[in-house]
Every structure is written in structure tokens, then in C-alpha cells.
XYZ file of C-alpha atoms in Angstrom:
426
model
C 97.953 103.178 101.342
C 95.091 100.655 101.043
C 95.805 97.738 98.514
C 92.719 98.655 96.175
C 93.849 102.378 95.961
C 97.374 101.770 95.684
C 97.122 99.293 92.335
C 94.507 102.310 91.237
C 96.914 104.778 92.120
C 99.576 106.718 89.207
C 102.187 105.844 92.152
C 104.043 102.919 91.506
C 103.471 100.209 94.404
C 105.938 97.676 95.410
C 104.002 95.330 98.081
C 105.585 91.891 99.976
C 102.358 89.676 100.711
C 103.747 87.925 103.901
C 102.023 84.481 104.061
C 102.503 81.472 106.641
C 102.983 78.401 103.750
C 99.582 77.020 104.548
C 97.462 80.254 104.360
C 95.471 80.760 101.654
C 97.176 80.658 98.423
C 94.796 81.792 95.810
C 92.811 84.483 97.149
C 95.326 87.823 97.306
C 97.354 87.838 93.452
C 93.615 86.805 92.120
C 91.456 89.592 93.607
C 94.606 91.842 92.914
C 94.473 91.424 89.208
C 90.829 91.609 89.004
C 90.953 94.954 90.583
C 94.101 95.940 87.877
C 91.741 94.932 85.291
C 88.701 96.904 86.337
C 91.392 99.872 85.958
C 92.398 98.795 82.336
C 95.884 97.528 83.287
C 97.165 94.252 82.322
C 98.157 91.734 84.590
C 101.085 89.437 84.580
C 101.083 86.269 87.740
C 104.245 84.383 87.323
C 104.796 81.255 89.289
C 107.644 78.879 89.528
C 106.059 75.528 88.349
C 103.681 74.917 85.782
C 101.207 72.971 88.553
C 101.406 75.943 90.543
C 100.457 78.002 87.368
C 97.723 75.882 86.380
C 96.243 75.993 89.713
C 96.481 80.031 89.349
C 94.348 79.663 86.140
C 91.773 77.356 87.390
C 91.346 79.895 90.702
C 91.084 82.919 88.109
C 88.943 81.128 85.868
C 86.607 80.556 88.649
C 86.427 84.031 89.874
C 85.392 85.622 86.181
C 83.143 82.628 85.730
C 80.427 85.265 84.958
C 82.459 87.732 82.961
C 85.359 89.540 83.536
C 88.810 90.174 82.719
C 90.118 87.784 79.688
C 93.114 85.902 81.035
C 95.400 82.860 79.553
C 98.178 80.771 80.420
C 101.254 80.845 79.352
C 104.294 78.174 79.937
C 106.650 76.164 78.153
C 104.096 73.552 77.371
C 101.990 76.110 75.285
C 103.281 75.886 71.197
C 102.587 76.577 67.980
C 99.537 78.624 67.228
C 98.262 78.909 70.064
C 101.118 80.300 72.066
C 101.178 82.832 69.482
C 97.296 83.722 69.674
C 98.691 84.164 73.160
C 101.850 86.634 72.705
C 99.819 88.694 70.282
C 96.623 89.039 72.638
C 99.041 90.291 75.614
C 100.831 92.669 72.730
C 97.321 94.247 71.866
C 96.062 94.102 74.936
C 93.007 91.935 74.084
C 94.136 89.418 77.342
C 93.662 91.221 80.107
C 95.693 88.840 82.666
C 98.643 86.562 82.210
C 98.896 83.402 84.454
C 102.460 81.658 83.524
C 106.071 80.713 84.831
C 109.380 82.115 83.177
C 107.918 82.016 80.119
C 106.100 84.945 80.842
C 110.089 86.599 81.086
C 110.895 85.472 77.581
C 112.467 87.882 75.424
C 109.412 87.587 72.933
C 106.386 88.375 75.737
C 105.298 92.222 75.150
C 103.036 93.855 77.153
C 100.794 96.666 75.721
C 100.185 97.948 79.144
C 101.221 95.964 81.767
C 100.201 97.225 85.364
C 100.944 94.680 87.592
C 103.381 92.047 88.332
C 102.744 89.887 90.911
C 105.465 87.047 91.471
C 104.262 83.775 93.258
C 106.376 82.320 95.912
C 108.535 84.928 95.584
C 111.918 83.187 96.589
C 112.026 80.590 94.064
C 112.896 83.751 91.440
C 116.245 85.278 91.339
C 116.479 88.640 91.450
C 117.272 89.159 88.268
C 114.126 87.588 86.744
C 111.857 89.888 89.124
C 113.437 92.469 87.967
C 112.610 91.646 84.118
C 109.281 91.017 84.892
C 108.391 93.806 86.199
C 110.321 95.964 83.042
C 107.992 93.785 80.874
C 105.513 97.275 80.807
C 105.979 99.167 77.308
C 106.294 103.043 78.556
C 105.228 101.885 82.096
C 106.750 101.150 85.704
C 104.070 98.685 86.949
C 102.559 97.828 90.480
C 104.641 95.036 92.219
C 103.218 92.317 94.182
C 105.554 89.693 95.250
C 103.762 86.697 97.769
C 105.583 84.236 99.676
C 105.766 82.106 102.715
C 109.321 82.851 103.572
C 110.940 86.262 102.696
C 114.887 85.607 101.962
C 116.789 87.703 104.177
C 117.415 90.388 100.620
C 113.739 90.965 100.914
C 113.541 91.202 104.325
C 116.456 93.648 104.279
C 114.039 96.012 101.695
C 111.314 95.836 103.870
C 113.004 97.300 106.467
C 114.486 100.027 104.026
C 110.928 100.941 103.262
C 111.053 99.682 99.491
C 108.193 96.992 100.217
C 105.045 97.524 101.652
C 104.129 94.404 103.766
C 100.618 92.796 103.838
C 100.963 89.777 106.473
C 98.336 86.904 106.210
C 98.936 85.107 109.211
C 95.538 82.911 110.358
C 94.955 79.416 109.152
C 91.677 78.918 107.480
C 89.020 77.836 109.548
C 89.894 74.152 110.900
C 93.248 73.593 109.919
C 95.802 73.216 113.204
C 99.420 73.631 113.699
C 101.518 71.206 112.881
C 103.856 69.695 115.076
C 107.699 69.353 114.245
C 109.977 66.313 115.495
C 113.970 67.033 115.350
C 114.961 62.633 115.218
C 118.252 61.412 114.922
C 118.697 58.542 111.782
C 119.235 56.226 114.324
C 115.569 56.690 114.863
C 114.490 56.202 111.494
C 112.605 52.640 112.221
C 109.691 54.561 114.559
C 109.668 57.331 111.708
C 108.546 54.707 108.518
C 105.854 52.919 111.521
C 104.714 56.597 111.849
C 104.005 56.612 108.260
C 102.591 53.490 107.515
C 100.187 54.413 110.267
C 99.268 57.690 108.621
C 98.506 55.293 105.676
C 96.132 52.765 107.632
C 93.777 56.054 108.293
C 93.695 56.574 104.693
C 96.730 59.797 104.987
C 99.532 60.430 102.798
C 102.985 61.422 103.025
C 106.316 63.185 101.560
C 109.967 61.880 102.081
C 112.054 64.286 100.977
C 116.272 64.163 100.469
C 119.153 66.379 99.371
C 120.513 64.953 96.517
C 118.281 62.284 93.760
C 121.720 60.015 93.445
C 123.874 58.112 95.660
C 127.513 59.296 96.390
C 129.614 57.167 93.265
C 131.956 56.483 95.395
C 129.812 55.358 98.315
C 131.573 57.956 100.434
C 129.123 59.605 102.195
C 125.863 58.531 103.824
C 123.651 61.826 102.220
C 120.417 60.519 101.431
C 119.058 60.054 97.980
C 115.720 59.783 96.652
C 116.645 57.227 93.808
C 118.250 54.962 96.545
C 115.329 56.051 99.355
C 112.725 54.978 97.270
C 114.242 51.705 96.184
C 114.929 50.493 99.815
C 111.842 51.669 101.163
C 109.735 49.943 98.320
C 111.413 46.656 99.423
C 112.023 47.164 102.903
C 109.977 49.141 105.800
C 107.132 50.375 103.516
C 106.470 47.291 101.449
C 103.493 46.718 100.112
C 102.390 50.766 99.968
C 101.864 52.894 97.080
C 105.398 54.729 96.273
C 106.434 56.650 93.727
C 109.797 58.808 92.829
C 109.879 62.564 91.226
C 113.367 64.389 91.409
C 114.415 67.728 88.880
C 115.724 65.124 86.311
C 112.645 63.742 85.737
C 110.904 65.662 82.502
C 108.722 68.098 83.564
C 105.438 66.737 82.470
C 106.902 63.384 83.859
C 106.521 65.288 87.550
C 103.533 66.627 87.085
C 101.670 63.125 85.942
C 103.599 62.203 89.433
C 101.827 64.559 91.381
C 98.754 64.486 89.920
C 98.595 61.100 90.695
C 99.033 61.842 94.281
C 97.246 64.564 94.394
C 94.315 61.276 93.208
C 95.162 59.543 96.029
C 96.887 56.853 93.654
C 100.238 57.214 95.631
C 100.520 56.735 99.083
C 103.908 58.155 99.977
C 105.964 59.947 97.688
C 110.039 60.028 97.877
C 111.019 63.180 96.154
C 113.941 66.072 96.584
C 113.154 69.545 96.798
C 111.091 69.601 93.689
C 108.191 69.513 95.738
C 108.860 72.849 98.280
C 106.262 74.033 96.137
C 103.110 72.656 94.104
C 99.415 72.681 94.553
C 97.234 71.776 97.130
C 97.252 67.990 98.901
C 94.994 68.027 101.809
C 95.289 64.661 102.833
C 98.989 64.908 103.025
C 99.493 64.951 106.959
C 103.550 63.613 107.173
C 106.736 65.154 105.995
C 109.918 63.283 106.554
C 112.530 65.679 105.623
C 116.110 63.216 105.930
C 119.427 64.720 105.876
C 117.499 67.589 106.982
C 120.652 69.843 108.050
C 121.309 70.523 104.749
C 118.382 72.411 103.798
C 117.688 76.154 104.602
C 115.752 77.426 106.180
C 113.305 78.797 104.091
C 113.363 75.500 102.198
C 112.694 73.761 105.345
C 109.456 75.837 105.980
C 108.167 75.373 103.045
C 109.013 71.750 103.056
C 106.310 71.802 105.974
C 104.027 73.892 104.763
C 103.571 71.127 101.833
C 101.437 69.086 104.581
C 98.562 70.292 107.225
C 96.072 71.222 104.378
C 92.931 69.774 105.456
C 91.392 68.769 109.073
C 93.621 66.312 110.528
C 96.769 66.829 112.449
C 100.159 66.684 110.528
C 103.684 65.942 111.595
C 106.717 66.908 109.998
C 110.037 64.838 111.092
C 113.484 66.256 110.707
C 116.180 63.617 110.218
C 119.717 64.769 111.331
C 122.904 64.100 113.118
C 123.093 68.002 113.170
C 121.510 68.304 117.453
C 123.428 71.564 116.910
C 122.103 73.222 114.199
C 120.371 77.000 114.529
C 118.039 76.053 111.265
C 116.588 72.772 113.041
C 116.129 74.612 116.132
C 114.804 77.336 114.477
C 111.875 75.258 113.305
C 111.202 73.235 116.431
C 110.873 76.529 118.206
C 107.830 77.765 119.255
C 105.886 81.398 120.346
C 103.418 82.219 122.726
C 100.285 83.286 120.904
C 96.774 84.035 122.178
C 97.732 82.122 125.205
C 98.944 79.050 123.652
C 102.314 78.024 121.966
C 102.780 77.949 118.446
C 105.348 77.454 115.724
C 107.103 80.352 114.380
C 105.550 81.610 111.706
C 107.470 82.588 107.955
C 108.135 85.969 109.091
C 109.413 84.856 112.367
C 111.800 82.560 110.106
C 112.808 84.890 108.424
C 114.153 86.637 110.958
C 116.224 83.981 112.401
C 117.830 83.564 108.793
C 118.782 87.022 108.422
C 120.475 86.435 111.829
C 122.400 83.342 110.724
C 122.643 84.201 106.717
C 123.134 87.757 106.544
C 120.895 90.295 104.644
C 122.476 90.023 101.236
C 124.174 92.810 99.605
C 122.189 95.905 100.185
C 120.940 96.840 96.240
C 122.336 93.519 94.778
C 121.821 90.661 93.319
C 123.501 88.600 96.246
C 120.978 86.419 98.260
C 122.505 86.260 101.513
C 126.089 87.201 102.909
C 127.404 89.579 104.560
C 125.611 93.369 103.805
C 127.386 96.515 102.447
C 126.854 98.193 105.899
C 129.045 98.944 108.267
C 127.616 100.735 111.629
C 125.022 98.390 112.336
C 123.763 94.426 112.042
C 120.606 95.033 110.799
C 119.447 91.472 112.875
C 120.130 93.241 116.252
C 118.342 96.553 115.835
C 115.504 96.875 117.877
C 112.213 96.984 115.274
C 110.814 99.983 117.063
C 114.463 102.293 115.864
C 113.497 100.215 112.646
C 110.160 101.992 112.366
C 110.789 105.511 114.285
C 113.562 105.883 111.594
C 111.437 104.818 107.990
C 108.866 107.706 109.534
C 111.422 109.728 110.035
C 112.714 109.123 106.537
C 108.475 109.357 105.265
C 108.386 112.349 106.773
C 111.864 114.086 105.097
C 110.650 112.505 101.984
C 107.298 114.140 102.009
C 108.443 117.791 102.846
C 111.877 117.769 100.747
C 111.455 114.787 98.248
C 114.575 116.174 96.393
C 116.564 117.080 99.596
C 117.065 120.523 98.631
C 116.676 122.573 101.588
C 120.086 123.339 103.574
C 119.521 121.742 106.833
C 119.396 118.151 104.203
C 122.463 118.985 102.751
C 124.554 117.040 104.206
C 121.769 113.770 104.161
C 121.832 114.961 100.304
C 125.719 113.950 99.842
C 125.346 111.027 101.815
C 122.528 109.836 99.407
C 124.525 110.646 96.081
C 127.662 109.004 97.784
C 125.632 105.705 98.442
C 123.922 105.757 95.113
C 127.114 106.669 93.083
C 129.237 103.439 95.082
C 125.952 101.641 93.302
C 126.405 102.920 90.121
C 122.419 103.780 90.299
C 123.434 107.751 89.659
């Protein structure tokens, strides 16, 4: 069904917008509310840091510059009489679209008629909080749009059972180019920082990202921090640059004056953990040192690197690890043949490979990843084209016999019920 009759449509929709992580961000949950609103549904876009959400606001606000839907953000940051204005115009229905983070999941948030959800970057939500988002409707199921760069292998998994619709975004805009991945051992490490101060000379930027914000107390183990990171670097192989630290201890607004200020140019390089997987837009970022890398996933890799390789120039993202062997790292050093010419695999491509190593979570649950409740088939090793001959199959059952009623779906009828009863769903 086409996007702009299916959020029109009495049907509920549950849609997957497949994006590479540098492909454009703002343009799909924005037009998709408008088009809710011009059918007198409201919108709720949740996103998973209040920088993302503010850059969701400014994009909307630009796009009803001349009229439009009435829209307002909502986060933690927003008190006092003002959030309340706020939680009474979505209860009456005078704000037509809700830009926020889990503060749009709060008990308190009501809905008059909520007929969209979308959820940005999907994978930073549990499943839990996408599923009370989307109940947020009073007396309605709403439209579900979920966007990210990476599916986790759960969402993958629905996909292939036919409970997402996918719409894949996979161009760059217009002069942005691939960016090239380095696996480097920490032995290494010297020719990495020269690569950066380099990147600095031309007027660039970069990220250094680690697992952990804190030294081991003990001095056990040799897992990077960024605390530590930041402090040696300052002194040592990136003297006399611009650095600055952000980590998840740091108070929220603390981060975002941090990022801000490199998003300014006011910061050269920035040592952080995994705080900054996702944020807005720095175009003249054009490194990524990832160290420790093997002990990121996958899809936390990916979007690591999709951080950079926002503007013109040609970005680099380094992988530091002792891990040669590791099916993540080669995952994203791997390339495809595309229009003639290799490329790196793409999110969905990712994907893929993680359902492979991770599993596809527990089929209906709330699990992530493991090992699925299925037991004829790995789901990784079916060839797509049984994938799809059997979802048309099912379409076309569906369409003729919705309830399975007729005697030669008997026996499909039982094994439904079973399956659903094991659930607890009937």
C-alpha cells in the first residue's frame, strides 16, 4: 500500500523505514505527520535524546513555516506551566503533532486522537516502550512508523513475518561518499592520533569513542576509558587541540552544551562513550576512532560510523582491536559490489549478519536477541526468495479466509491457536 494512503487508510499500518545512518534524517517522520495531520490525526515523533528531538522540532517547524499543523515539544526539560499548556493541548487535541523523547510515554501524556507513532532510531527503545507509545491513542490503534539505521535482529525477524512493511532509503544525498573503514591493532594507535591531528590541520573534526567512561579500579584490565582517554590524549599525542569529554554520567544538559559546542566548531576532537551513537548533524566531522572496538555490536558500531561522512569530504572510521577474529569487525570492513563499484554494507546488510551471529530474539517477545522460539528452521539461512513466496502465500490465505474457516485451513487454523495460546495472545 502506498505510504500516503496507508496513514489515510482505517487499516492500521505498521511500517520499518530502513535507512543507511547517513541518509537523510529529517525528511520521512516529518512529511509523514504532516500528511496524518491533513487527515485530523494527531501525531506523536519520539526520539531518544533531547538534541535529536530538538532537531525534529526545528525540521517540523520549518516545514509549517507558512501554516500548518500546530506541533510542540515535549521532554524532560519542559516544566511547570508550560509543560502543562502542553499535556492539555495533546488531551484536546488543539496540538496537532508531538515532537519529544520518553516523556512523550509518561503515564500523564493523553492523546485525544492519536494516529501515528513514529519512533526515531528505532533501536535505542525497548520494546516495551514502543509498545506504550503506540497504546498512547484513546479508543484508537494508531499507524506505526518506526525509522532506523540498523534494524535489531527482533525487527528484522517481524519483517520477515510480514508484521512490518519496509520502506528502504538507501542513496546518499547528493555529494556525500562512502566512508572508508580501517580494522588497526592498538599497537597501531601512534599513526591513528597523526591521522587525526591531520584531519584537524584541514580544519576537520573528530570522535574517539570507548566502552566504559572509568578506568578498571583495580587496574586489571587495559579496556579503554573516556575519562582516562581524554586525560592522556590532552597531555600527550593531541596536545595543544581542542578536546573535550561527554560520557552518560554527565547531566544531560551538561552533554548537550558539549555537543553544541562541537557542533560550533569550538571542539576539535571529542572523547566520548556511546552517548554519541546518536545526535544531530556534524558535517565537518570526517574521523571516528572507535577503541576497544570488539566490544561494541554491531548495530552500535554502524551507527558509531554513521556519526561522521556528513558533508563533502572523505571520512574514515578506525576500529581499534586485538579481536583480528571477530565476525562484527569483519562485518563492517566488508564490502558489496554495487553499480559496478565496491561499497560498504549497508544497515540492512548489517543487519543481516547480526541476526546470523545474535539470533532473532524470541519470536513475539520482549527478548532482543538469542536464540528464537523456532524449531524447523534458522531463519538466517533461508533463502529470501522462500522468505517472500511464503508471506504471499500467507497474503493470499489471509485475503480469501481471514478467519481460517474453510476446511482445507483447518488444520493451519489449530496450528495458529496452538502458537498463539503457547503466547498467551489468545
Amino acid at each position: 500500500m502506498d505510504r500516503r494512503a496507508a496513514l489515510r487508510a482505517d487499516r492500521r499500518a505498521a511500517a520499518l523505514a530502513r535507512r543507511d545512518s547517513r541518509r537523510s534524517r529529517e525528511a520521512r517522520p516529518d512529511v509523514a505527520a504532516r500528511i496524518a495531520a491533513t487527515s485530523h490525526a494527531q501525531t506523536a515523533l519520539m526520539a531518544p535524546t533531547e538534541l535529536l528531538a530538538e532537531q525534529h522540532a526545528r525540521s517540523l517547524a520549518a516545514l509549517f513555516a507558512n501554516g500548518g499543523p500546530t506541533h510542540a515539544l515535549l521532554t524532560s526539560s519542559v516544566t511547570g506551566d508550560r509543560r502543562r499548556e502542553i499535556l492539555a493541548g495533546l488531551a484536546d487535541g488543539s496540538i496537532d503533532v508531538a515532537i519529544g523523547t520518553h516523556a512523550l510515554v509518561e503515564e500523564r501524556v493523553a492523546f485525544k486522537g492519536l494516529g501515528l507513532a513514529i519512533v526515531d532510531e528505532q533501536h535505542r527503545f525497548g520494546v516495551r516502550q514502543r509498545a506504550t507509545f503506540r497504546e498512547k491513542g484513546t479508543g484508537t490503534d494508531p499507524h506505526l512508523l518506526l525509522t532506523t539505521a540498523t534494524p535489531i535482529p527482533q525487527t528484522l525477524n517481524q519483517t520477515i513475518y510480514r508484521d512490518l512493511d519496509i520502506s528502504k532509503i538507501d542513496e546518499l544525498p547528493v555529494g556525500r561518499k562512502d566512508i572508508t573503514t580501517h580494522l588497526r591493532t592498538p599497537e597501531q594507535i601512534g599513526k591513528v592520533w597523526d591521522g587525526i591531528r591531520l584531519a584537524v590541520e584541514r580544519g576537520q573534526q573528530a570522535f574517539i569513542v570507548t566502552p566504559r567512561i572509568d578506568p578498571a579500579e583495580d587496574g586489571g584490565d587495559d579496556v579503554p576509558s573516556a575519562i582516562e582517554t581524554e586525560q592522556e590524549l590532552r597531555k600527550g599525542e593531541l596536545r595543544g587541540l581542542r578536546l573535550a569529554l561527554m560520557h552518560g554520567r554527565m547531566p544531560a544538559r551538561e552533554r548537550d552544551s558539549v555537543m553544541r559546542r562541537f557542533a560550533e566548531r569550538e571542539v576539535d576532537v571529542l572523547v566520548a562513550t556511546t552517548v554519541v551513537e546518536v545526535g544531530i548533524d556534524i558535517p565537518n566531522a570526517t574521523v571516528m576512532v572507535v577503541l576497544g572496538a570488539e566490544r561494541f555490536g554491531l548495530a552500535q558500531l554502524h551507527q558509531l560510523r554513521g556519526r561522521i561522512g556528513r558533508g563533502s569530504e572523505r571520512a574514515y572510521c578506525v576500529l581499534v582491536s586485538e579481536a583480528s577474529d571477530s565476525e562484527r569487525l569483519a562485518a563492517m570492513t566488508a564490502t558489496k559490489e554495487k553499480n559496478g563499484r565496491e561499497v560498504p554494507l549497508d544497515g540492512f546488510d548489517l543487519a543481516q549478519r547480526d541476526l546470523a551471529i545474535r539470533g532473532a530474539g524470541e519470536f513475539l517477545g520482549v527478548r532482543q536477541s538469542g536464540v528464537p522460539e523456532l524449531r524447523i528452521v534458522d531463519l538466517a539461512d533461508v533463502d529470501p526468495t522462500l522468505i517472500t513466496e511464503t508471506a504471499e502465500e500467507a497474503d493470499r490465505i489471509m485475503g480469501v479466509d481471514p478467519a481460517l474457516a474453510r476446511a482445507e485451513h483447518a488444520e493451519l487454523s489449530r496450528s495458529v491457536d496452538q502458537l498463539w495460546r503457547r503466547y498467551a495472545l489468545a
